[in-house]
Short mmCIF file of C-alpha atoms and ligand atoms in Angstrom, two decimals:
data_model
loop_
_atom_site.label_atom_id
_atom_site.label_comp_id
_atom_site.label_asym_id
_atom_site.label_seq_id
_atom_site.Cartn_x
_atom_site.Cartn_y
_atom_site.Cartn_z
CA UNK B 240 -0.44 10.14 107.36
CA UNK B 241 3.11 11.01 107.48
CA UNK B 242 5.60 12.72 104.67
CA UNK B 243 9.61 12.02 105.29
CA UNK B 244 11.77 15.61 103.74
CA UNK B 245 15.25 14.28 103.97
CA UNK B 246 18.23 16.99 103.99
CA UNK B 247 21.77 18.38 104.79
CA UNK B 248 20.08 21.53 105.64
CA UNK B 249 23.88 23.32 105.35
CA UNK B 250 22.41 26.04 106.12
CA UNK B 251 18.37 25.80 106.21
CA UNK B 252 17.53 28.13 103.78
CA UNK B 253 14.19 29.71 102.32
CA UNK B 254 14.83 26.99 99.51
CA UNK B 255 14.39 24.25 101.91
CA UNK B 256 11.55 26.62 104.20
CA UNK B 257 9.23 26.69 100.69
CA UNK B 258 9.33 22.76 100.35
CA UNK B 259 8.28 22.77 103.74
CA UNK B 260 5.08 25.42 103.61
CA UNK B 261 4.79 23.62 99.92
CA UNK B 262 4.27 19.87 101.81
CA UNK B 263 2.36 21.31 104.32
CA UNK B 264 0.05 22.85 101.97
CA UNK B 265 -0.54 20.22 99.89
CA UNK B 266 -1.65 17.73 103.20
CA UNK B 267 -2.39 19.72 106.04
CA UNK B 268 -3.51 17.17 108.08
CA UNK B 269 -0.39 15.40 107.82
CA UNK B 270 2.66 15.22 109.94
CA UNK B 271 6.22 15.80 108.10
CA UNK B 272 9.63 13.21 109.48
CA UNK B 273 12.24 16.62 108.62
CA UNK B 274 15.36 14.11 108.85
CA UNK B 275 18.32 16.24 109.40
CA UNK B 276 20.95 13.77 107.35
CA UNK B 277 24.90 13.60 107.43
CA UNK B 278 24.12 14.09 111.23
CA UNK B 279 28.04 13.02 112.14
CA UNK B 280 29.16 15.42 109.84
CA UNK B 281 30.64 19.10 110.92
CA UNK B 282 33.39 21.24 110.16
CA UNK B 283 33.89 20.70 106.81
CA UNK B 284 32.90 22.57 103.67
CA UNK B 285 30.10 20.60 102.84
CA UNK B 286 28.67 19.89 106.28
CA UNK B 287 29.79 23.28 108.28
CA UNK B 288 27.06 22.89 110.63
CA UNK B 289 26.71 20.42 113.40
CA UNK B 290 23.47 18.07 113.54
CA UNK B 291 22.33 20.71 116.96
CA UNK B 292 22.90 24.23 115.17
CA UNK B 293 20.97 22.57 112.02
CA UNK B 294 18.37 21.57 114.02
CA UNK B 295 18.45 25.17 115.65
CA UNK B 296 18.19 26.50 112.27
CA UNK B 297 14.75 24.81 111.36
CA UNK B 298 13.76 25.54 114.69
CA UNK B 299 13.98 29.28 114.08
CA UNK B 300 12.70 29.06 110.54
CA UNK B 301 9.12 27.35 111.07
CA UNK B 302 5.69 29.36 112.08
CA UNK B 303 4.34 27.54 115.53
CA UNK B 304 1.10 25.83 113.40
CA UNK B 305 4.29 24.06 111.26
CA UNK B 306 6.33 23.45 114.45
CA UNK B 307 3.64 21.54 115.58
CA UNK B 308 3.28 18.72 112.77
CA UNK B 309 6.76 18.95 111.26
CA UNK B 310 9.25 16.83 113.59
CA UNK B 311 13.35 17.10 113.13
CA UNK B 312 14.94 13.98 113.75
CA UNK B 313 18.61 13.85 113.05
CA UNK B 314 20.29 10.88 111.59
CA UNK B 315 23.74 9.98 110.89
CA UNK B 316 24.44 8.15 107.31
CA UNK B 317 25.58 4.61 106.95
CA UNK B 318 27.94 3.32 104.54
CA UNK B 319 25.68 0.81 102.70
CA UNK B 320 23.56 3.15 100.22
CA UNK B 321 21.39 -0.46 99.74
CA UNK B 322 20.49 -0.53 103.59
CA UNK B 323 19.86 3.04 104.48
CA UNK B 324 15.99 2.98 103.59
CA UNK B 325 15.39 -0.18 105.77
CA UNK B 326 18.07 1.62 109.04
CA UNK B 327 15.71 4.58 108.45
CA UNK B 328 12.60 2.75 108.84
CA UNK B 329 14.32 1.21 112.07
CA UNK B 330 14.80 4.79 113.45
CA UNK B 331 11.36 6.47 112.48
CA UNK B 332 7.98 6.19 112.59
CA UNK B 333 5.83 4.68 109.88
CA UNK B 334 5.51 7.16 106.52
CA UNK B 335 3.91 6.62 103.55
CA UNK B 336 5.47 9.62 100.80
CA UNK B 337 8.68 11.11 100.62
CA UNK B 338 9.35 14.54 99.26
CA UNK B 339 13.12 15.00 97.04
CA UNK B 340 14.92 16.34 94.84
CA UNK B 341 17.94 14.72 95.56
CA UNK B 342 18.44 11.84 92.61
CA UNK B 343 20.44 9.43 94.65
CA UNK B 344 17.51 9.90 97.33
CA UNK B 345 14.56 9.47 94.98
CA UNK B 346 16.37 6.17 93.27
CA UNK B 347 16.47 4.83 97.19
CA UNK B 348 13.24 5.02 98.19
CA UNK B 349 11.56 4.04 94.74
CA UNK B 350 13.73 1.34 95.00
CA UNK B 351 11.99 0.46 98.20
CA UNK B 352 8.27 0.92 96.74
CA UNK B 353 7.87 4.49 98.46
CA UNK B 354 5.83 7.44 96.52
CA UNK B 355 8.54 9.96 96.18
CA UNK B 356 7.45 13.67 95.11
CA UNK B 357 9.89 16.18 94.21
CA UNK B 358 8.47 19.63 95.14
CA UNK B 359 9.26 22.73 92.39
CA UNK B 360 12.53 24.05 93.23
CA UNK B 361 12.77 27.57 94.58
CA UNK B 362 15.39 30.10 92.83
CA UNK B 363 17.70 27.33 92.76
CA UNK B 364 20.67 29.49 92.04
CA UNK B 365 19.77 31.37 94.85
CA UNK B 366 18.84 29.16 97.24
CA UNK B 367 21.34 26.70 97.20
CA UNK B 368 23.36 25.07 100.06
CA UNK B 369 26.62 25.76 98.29
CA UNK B 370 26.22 29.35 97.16
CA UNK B 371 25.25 30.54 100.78
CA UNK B 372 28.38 28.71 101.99
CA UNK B 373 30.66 30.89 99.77
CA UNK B 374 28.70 34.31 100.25
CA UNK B 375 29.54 33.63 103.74
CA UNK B 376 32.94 32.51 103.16
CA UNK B 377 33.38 35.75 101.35
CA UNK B 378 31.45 37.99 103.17
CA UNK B 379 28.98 38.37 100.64
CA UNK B 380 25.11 39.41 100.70
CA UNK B 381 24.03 36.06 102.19
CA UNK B 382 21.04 37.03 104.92
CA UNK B 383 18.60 37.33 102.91
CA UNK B 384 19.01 33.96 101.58
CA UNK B 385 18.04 32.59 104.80
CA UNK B 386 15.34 33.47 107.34
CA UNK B 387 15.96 36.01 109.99
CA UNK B 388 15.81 33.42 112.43
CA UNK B 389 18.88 31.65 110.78
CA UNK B 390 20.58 34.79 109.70
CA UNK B 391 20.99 36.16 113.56
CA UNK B 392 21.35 32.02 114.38
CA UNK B 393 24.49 32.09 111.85
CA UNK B 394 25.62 35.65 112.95
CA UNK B 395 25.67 34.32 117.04
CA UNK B 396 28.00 31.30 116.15
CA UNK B 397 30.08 33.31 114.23
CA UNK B 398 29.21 31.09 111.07
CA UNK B 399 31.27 33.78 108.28
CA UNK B 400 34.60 32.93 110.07
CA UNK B 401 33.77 28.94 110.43
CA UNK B 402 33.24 28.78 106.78
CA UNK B 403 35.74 31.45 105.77
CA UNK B 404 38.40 29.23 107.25
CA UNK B 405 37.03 25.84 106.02
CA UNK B 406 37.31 27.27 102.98
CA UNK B 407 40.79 28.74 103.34
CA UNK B 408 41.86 24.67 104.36
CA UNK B 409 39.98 22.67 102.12
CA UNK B 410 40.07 25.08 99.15
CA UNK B 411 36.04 25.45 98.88
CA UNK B 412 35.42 22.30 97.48
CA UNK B 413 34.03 19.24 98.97
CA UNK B 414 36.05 16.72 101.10
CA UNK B 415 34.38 13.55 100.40
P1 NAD D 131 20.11 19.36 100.81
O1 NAD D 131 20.10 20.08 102.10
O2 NAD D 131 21.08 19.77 99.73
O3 NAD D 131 18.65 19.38 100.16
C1 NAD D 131 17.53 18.93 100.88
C2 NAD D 131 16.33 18.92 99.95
O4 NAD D 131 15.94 20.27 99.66
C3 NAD D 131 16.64 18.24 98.59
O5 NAD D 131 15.53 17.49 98.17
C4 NAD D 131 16.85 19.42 97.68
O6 NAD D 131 16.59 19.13 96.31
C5 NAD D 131 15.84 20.43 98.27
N1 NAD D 131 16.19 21.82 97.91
C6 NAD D 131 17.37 22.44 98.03
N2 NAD D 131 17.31 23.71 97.59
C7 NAD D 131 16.04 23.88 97.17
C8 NAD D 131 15.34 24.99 96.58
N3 NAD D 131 15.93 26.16 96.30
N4 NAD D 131 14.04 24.82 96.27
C9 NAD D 131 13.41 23.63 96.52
N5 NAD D 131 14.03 22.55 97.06
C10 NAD D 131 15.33 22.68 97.37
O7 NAD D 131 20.34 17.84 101.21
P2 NAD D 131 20.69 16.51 100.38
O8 NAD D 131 22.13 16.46 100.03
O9 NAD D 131 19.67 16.26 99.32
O10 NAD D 131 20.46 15.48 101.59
C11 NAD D 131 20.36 14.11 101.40
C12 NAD D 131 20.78 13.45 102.70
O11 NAD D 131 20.50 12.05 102.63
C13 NAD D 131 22.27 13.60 103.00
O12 NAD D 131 22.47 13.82 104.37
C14 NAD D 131 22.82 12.24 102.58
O13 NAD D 131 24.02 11.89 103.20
C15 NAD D 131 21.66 11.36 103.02
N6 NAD D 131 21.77 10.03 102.40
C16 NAD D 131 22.41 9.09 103.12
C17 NAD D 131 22.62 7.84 102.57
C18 NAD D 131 23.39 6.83 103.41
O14 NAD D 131 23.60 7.09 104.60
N7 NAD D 131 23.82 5.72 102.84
C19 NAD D 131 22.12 7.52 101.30
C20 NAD D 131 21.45 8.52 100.60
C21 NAD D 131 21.27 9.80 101.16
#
């Protein structure tokens, strides 16, 4: 048995780390696809963080009993929102569930006969992709949003300038 967590993961934050412990809970004996998504993307608002530091970031986040069933593939996105189950079948292993909150997501993989769960969100205001972004941008209280893995992670690639200055050139919102 095998669960597929897609994600930006811009940061990983203890949003994402509870869906995690949360899958893990609910099938221990099964191993989790973490698909790092938008793996191209990098240096913009949205997608700050390259495909490698993401990957660093889940790294740093998981206990070693989660690092050993939970594997983080990154994959770049395709233009064709029709193909992109079947290219990420091409790319993985077999899995049989998918865990989302992400409408556009669930809509995909339904559409392609999949069991999709979407796990409780976690202080959603909180622990939100976007609002770490701008605490960062801003200097704000953003560490303990994150794990301490990820927090000294961020700290060592200087992540408050990066997204201070994305911010500064794309205005905070998102180039897409
Ligand atoms: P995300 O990092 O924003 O979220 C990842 C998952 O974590 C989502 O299911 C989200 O609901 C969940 N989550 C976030 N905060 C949470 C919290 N506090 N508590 C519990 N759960 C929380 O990533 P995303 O934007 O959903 O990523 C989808 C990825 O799939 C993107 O990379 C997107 O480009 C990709 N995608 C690609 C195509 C294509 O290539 N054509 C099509 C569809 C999706």
């Amino acid at each position: 048995m095998r669960g597929l967590l897609v994600g930006r993961f811009q940061p990983f934050h203890r949003g994402h780390l509870q869906v995690v412990e949360t899958v893990r809970r609910a099938r221990p004996d099964a191993d989790l696809l973490l698909v790092i998504g938008s793996a191209e993307e990098s240096y913009t608002w949205k997608n700050p963080f390259t495909a490698g530091e993401r990957f660093e970031m889940v790294d740093r986040s998981l206990s070693p009993s989660d690092r050993a069933c939970v594997h983080t593939v990154p994959i770049p996105d395709i233009r064709r929102h029709a193909q992109w189950v079947r290219y990420l079948e091409s790319l993985l292993p077999s899995f049989d569930r998918v865990y989302t909150n992400n409408p556009l997501t669930r809509l995909l993989f339904e559409r392609a006969g999949y069991a999709v769960e979407s796990p409780p969100l976690y202080e959603r205001a909180r622990y939100e992709g976007e609002h770490i972004r701008s605490l960062l941008a801003a200097g704000g209280d953003w560490k303990p949003l994150v794990t301490p893995g990820v927090a000294t992670y961020l700290e060592s690639i200087d992540a408050p300038r990066r997204l201070a200055t994305l911010r500064s050139k794309g205005g905070g919102r998102d180039e897409e």
